[in-house]
XYZ file of N, CA and C in Angstrom:
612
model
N 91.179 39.922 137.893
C 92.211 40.966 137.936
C 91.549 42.332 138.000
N 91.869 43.341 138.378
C 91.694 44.346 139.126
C 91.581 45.183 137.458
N 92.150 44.917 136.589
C 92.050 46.203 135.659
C 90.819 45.409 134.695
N 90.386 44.443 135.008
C 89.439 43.712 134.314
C 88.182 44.152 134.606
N 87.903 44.506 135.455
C 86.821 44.306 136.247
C 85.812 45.002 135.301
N 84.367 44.337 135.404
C 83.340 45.343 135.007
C 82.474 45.621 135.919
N 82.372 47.316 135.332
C 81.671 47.924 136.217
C 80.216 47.762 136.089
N 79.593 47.884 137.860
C 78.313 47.570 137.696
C 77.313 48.640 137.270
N 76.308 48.277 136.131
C 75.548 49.215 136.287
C 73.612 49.013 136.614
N 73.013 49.780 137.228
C 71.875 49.603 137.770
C 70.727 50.563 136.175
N 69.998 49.774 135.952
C 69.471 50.344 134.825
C 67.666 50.405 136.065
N 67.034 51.378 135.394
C 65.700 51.882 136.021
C 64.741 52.345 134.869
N 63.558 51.543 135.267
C 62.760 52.010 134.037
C 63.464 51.320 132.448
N 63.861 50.274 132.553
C 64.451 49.684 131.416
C 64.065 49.279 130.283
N 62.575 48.749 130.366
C 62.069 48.893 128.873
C 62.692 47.253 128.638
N 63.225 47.266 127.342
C 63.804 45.875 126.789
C 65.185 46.224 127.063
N 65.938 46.863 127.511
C 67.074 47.327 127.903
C 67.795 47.825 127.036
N 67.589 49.002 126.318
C 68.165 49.560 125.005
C 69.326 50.225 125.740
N 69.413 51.221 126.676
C 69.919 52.288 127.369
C 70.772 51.458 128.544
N 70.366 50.069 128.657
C 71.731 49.475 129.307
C 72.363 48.691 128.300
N 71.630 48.270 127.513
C 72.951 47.375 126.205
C 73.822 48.364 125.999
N 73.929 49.410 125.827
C 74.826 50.122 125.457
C 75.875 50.313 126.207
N 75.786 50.456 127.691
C 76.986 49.973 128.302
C 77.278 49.165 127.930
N 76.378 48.045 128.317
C 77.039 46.242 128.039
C 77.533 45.350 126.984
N 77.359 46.421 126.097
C 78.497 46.119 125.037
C 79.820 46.810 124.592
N 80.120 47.311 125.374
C 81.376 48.069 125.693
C 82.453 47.007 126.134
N 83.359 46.478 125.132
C 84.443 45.605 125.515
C 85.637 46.221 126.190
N 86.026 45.951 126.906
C 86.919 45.647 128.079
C 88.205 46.360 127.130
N 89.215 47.225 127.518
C 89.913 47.754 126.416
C 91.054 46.724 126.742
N 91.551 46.118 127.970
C 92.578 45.057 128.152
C 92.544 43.911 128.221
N 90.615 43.419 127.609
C 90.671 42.110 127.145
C 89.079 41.972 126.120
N 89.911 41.675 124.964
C 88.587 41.662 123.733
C 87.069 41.065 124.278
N 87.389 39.525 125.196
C 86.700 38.872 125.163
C 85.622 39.006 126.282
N 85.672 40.083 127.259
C 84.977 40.659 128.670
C 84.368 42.167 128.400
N 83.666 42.675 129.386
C 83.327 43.913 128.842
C 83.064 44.437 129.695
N 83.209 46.139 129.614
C 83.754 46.813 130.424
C 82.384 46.857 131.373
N 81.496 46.977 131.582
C 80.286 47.357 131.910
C 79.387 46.423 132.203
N 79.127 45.745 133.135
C 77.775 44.582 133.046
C 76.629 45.106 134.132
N 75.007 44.881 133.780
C 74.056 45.443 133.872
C 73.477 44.138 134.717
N 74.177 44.839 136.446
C 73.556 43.834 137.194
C 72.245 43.830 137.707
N 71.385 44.570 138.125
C 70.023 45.207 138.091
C 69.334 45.928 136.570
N 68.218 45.316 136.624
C 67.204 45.922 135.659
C 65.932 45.872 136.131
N 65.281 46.992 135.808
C 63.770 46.963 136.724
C 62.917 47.568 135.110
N 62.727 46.951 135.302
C 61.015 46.772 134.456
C 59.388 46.064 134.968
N 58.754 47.153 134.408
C 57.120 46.417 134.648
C 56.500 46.150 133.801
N 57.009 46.288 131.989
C 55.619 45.774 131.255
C 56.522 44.433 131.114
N 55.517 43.379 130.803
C 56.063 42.108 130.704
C 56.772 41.743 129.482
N 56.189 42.149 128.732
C 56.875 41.939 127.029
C 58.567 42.366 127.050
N 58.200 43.563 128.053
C 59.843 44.237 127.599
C 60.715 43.373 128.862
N 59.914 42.949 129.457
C 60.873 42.062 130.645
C 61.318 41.030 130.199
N 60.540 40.448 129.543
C 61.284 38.700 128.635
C 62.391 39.004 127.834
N 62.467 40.384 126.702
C 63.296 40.812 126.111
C 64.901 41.076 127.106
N 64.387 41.662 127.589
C 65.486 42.421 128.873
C 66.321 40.968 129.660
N 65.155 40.136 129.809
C 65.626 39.102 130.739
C 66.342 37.990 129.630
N 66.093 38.064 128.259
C 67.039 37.320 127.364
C 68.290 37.811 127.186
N 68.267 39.250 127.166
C 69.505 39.644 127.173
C 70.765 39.759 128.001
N 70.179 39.507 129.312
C 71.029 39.174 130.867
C 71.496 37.760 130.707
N 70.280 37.339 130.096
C 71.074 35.679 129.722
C 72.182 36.280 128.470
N 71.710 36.256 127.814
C 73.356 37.021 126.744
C 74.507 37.563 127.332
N 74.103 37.979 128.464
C 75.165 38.870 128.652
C 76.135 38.101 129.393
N 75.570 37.064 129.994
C 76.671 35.953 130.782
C 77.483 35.445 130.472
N 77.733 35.621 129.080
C 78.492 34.727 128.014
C 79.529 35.790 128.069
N 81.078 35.415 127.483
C 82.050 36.176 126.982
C 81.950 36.181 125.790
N 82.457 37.388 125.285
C 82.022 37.752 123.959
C 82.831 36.583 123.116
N 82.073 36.077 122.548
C 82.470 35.449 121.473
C 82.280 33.654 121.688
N 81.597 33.448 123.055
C 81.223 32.611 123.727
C 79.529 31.855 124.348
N 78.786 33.238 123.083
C 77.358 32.860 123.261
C 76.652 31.017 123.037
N 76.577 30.228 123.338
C 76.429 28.842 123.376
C 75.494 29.115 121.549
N 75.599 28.129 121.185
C 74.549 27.740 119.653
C 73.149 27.871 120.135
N 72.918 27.512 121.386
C 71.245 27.051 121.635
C 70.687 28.708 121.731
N 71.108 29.472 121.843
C 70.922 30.690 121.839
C 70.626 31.544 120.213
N 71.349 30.611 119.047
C 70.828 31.087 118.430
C 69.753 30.168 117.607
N 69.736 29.323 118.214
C 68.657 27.881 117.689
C 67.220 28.478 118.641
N 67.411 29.183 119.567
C 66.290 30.180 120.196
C 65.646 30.889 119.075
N 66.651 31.466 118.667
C 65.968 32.938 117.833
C 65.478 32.436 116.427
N 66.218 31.099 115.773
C 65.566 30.863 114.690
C 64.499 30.157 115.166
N 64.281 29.659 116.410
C 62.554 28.945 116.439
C 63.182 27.663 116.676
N 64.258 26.976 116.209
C 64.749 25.664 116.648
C 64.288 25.051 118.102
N 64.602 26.032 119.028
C 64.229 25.271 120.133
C 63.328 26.709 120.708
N 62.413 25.986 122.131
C 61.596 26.730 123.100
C 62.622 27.768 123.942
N 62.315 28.991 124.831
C 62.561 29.774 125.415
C 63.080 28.480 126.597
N 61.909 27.919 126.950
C 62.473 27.081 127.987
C 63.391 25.710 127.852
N 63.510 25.316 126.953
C 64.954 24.291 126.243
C 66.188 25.079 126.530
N 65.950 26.642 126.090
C 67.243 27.233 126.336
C 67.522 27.488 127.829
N 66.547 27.735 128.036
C 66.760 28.037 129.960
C 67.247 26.762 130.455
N 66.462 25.796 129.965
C 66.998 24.762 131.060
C 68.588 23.904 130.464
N 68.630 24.308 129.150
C 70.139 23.778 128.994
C 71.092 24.255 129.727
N 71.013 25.608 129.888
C 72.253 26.677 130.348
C 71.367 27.205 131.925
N 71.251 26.816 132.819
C 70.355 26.630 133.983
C 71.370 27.786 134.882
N 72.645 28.047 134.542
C 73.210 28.562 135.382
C 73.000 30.143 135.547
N 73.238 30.445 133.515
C 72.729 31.531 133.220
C 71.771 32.472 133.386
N 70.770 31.026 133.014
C 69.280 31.440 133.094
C 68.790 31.722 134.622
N 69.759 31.558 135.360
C 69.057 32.103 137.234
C 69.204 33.278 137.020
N 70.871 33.565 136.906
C 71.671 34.850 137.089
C 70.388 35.557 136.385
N 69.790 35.305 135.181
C 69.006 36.237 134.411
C 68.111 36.636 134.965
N 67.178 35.762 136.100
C 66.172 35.731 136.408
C 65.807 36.671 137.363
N 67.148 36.683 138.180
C 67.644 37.594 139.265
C 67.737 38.964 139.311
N 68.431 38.670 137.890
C 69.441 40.419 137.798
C 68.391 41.163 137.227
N 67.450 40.247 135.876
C 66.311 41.048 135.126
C 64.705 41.307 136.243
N 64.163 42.412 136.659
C 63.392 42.138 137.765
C 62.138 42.890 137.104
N 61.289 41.923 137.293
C 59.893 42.203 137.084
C 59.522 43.427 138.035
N 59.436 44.355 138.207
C 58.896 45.374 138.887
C 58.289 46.292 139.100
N 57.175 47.276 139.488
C 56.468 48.439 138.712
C 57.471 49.761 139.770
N 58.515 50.177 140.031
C 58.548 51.715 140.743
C 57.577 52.522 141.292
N 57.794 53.159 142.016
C 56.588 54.070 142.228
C 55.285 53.030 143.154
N 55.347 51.856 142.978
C 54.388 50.962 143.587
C 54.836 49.731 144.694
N 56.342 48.941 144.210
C 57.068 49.114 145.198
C 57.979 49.298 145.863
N 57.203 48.760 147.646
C 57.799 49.652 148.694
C 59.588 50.026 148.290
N 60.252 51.323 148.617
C 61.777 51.465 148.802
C 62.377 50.590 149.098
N 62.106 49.931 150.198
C 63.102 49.392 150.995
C 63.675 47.925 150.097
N 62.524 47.617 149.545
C 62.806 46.650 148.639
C 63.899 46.783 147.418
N 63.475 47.801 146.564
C 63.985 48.237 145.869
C 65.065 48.807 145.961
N 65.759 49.411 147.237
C 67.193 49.302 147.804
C 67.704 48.054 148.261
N 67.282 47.253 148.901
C 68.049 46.020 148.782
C 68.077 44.947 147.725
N 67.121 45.512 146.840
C 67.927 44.769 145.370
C 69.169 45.007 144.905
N 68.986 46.644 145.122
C 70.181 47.499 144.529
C 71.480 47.029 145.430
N 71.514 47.043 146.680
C 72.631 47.007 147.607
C 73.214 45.742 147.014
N 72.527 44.501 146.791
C 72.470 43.489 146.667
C 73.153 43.274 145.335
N 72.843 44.130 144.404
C 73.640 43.714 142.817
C 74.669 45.059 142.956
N 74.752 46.052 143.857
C 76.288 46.734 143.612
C 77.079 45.596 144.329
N 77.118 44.777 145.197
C 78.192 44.115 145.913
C 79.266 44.909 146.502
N 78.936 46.019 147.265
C 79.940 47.089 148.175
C 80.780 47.659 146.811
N 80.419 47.667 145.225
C 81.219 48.339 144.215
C 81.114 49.242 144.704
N 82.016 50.858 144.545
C 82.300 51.878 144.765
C 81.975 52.822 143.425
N 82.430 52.083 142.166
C 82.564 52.909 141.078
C 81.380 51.942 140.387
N 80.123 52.500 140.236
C 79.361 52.031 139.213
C 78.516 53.060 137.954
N 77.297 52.669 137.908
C 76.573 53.772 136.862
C 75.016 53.479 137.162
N 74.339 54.624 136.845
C 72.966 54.545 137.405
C 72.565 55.167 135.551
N 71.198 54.225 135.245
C 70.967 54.696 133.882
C 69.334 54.734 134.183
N 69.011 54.947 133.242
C 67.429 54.956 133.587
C 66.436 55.524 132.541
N 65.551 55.552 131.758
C 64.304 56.565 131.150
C 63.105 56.510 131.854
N 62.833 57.593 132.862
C 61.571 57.274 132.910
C 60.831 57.317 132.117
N 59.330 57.145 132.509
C 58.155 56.810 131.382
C 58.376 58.201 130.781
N 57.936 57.729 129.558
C 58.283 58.859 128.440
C 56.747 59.408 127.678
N 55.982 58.582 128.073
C 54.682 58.560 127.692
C 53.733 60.177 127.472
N 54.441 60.334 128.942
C 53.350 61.697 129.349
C 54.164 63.023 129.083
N 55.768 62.916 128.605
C 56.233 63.990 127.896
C 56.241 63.822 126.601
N 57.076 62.676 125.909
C 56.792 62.815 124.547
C 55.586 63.568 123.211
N 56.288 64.293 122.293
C 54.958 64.311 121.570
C 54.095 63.295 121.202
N 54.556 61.966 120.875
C 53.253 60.888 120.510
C 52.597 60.403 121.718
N 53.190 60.669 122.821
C 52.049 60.462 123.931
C 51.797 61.431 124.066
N 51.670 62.646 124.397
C 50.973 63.562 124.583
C 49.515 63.858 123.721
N 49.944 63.649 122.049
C 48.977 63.258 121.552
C 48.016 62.575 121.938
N 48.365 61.163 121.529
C 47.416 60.517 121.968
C 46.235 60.728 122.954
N 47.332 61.157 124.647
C 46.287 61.630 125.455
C 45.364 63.188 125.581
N 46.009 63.952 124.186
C 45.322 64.632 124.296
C 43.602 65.068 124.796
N 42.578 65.948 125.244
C 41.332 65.721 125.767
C 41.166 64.937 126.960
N 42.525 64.300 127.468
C 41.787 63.193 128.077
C 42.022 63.845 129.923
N 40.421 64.205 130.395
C 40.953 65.102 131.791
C 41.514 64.482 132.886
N 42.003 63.405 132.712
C 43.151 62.729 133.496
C 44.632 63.633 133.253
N 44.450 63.473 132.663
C 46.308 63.762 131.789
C 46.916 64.223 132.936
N 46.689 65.331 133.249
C 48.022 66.032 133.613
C 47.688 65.273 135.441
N 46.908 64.637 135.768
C 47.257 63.759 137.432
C 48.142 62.738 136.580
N 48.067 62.041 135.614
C 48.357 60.850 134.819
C 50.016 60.733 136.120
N 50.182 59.728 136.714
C 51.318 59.527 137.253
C 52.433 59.155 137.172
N 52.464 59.070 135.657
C 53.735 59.203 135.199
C 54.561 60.534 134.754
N 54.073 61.321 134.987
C 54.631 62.678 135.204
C 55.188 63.244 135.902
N 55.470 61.547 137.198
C 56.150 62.089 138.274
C 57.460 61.179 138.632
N 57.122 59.913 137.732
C 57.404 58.787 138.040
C 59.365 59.290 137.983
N 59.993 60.669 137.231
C 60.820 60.400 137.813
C 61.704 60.639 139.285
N 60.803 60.963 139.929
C 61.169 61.199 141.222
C 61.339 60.117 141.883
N 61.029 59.097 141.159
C 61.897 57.297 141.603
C 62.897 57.617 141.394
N 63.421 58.037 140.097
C 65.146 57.897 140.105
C 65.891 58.821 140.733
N 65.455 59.667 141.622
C 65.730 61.164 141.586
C 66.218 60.376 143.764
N 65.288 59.372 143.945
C 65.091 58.921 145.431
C 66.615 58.021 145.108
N 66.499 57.343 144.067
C 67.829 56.235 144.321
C 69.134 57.448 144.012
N 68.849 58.551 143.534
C 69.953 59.376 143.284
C 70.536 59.509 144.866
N 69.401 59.882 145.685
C 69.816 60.454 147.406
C 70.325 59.328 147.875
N 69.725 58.062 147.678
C 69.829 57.344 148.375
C 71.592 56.339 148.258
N 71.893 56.648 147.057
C 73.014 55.884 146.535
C 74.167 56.704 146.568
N 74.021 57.756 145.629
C 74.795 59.124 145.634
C 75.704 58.344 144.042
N 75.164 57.999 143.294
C 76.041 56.766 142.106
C 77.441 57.764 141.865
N 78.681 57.624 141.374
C 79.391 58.320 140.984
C 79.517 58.922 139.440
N 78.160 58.325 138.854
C 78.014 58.444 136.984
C 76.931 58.220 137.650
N 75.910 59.099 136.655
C 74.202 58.878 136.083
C 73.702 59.542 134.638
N 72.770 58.628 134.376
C 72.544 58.529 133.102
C 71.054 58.834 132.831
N 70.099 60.080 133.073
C 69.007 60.194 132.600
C 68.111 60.189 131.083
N 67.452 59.283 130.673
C 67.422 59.782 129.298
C 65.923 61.061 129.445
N 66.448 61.285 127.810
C 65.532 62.784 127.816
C 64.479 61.943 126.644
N 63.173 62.528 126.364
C 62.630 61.880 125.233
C 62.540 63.841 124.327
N 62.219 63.451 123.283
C 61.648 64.550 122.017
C 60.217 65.168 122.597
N 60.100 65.949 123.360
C 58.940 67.378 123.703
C 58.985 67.404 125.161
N 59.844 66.495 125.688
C 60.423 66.917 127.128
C 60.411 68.514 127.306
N 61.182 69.030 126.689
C 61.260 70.529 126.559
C 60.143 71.535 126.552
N 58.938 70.810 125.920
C 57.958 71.588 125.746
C 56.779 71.393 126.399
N 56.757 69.862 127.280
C 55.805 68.945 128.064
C 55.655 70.357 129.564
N 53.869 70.462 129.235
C 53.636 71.205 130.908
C 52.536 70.668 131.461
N 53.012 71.036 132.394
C 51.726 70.302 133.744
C 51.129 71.505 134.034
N 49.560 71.756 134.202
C 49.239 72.889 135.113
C 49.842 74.368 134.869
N 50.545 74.459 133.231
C 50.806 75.241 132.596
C 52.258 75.492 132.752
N 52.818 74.769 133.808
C 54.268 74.704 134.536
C 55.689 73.891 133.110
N 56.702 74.429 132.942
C 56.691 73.416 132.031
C 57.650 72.528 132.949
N 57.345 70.867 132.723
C 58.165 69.768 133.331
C 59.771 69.976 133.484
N 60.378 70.336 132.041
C 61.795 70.066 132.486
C 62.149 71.257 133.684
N 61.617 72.302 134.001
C 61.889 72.748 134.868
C 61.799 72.604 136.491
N 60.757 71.532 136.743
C 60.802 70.861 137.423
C 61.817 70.101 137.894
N 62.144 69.115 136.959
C 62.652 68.124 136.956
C 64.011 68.891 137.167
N 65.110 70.020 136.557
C 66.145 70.132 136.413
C 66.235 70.985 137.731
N 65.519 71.581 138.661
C 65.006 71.665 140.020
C 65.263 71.074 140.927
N 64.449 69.614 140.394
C 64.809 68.206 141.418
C 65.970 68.042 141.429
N 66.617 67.954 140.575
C 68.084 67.276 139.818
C 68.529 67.837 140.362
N 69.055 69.192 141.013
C 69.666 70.022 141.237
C 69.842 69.827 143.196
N 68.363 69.338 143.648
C 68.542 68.999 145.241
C 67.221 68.121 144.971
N 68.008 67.304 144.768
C 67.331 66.097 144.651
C 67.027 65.455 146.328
C-alpha cells in the first residue's frame, strides 16, 4: 500500500551503520509492525564494521517484532554467524547485497552509481546519509597524527567530495551529512576545512 511504503535510504561511509539505524528504526506511523525508512545501500570498507552493518541488514528484513530466535541464539554464542545465514538464506542474500564491502574514492563511479540506481528502484523520494572519514578532522585524530608530514596530503581530507559527486549525480531530495567535534577548527595548508567543504556544498 502506497501510505506504507518505506523510504529508501542510501547510507555512505557507514561504519557499522549507526547514522542509518537511525532511520531504520523509525516505525511506520500507519503500521507498528513496518518502518518508515529501510537502508537499501550501505558502503563500507573496514571489514569489522562491514560484518556489523551486514548483521544489521539481516535485522532489518524482519518486521518489527518478527526477528526469528536464531538471531538471538547468534548473539548469545548458541549458534555460528553462518548457522544463522544459512537458516534464514533469504535474508542473509538481501544482506549481502544491500551491505557492500567497498572503499569510495578507489572505486570506479560508474560502479558505485549502478549500485545506487539499482537499490533506489526508480524511488523518487528517498535520503542520502553519510560521515565521511572523520579521522583527519576530529580532535582525536588529529592528535594522534599530529608531526606526522603526511597529514595534511592524508586523503581523507578529501574523501568528502565522494558524497558531494553522488550529491550531483542523484540530486537526493533529503541529505544527511554528519559533522564530527573539531570539524570547525580542522585546517589544511592553514585553510580551514569546513570552509571548503560548505563551498563545495554550496556548488557541489
Amino acid at each position: 500500500m502506497k501510505d506504507k511504503i518505506s523510504y529508501p535510504v542510501i547510507d555512505l561511509f557507514a561504519g557499522p551503520g549507526g547514522l542509518g539505524e537511525g532511520f531504520a528504526s523509525l516505525r511506520h506511523p500507519e503500521s507498528s509492525d513496518r518502518y518508515a525508512f529501510k537502508t537499501t545501500l550501505s558502503i563500507e570498507k573496514d571489514l569489522s564494521a562491514h560484518c556489523t552493518l551486514q548483521l544489521r541488514h539481516f535485522y532489518r528484513e524482519f518486521l518489527a517484532g518478527a526477528v526469528p530466535g536464531d538471531y538471538y541464539k547468534y548473539l548469545e554464542g548458541a549458534i555460528t554467524l553462518e548457522q544463522l545465514y544459512s537458516r534464514h538464506a533469504e535474508a542473509a542474500s538481501h544482506a549481502k547485497r544491500t551491505a557492500w564491502l567497498c572503499e569510495l574514492g578507489k572505486q570506479p563511479h560508474e560502479n558505485v552509481g549502478r549500485r545506487i540506481t539499482e537499490a533506489l528502484n526508480e524511488h523518487k523520494k528517498w535520503v542520502l546519509v553519510g560521515g565521511p572519514p572523520c579521522q583527519a578532522y576530529s580532535k582525536a585524530g588529529r592528535s594522534r597524527m599530529r608531526g606526522n608530514p603526511d597529514f595534511e596530503g592524508d586523503p581523507r581530507h578529501f574523501l568528502y567530495k565522494e558524497y558531494l559527486q553522488i550529491l550531483v549525480d542523484y540530486r537526493p531530495p533529503v541529505f544527511v551529512m554528519e559533522n564530527v567535534r573539531g570539524l570547525i577548527s580542522s585546517k589544511i595548508q592553514g585553510r580551514h576545512v569546513i570552509k571548503d567543504i560548505l563551498r563545495d556544498l554550496s556548488r557541489p
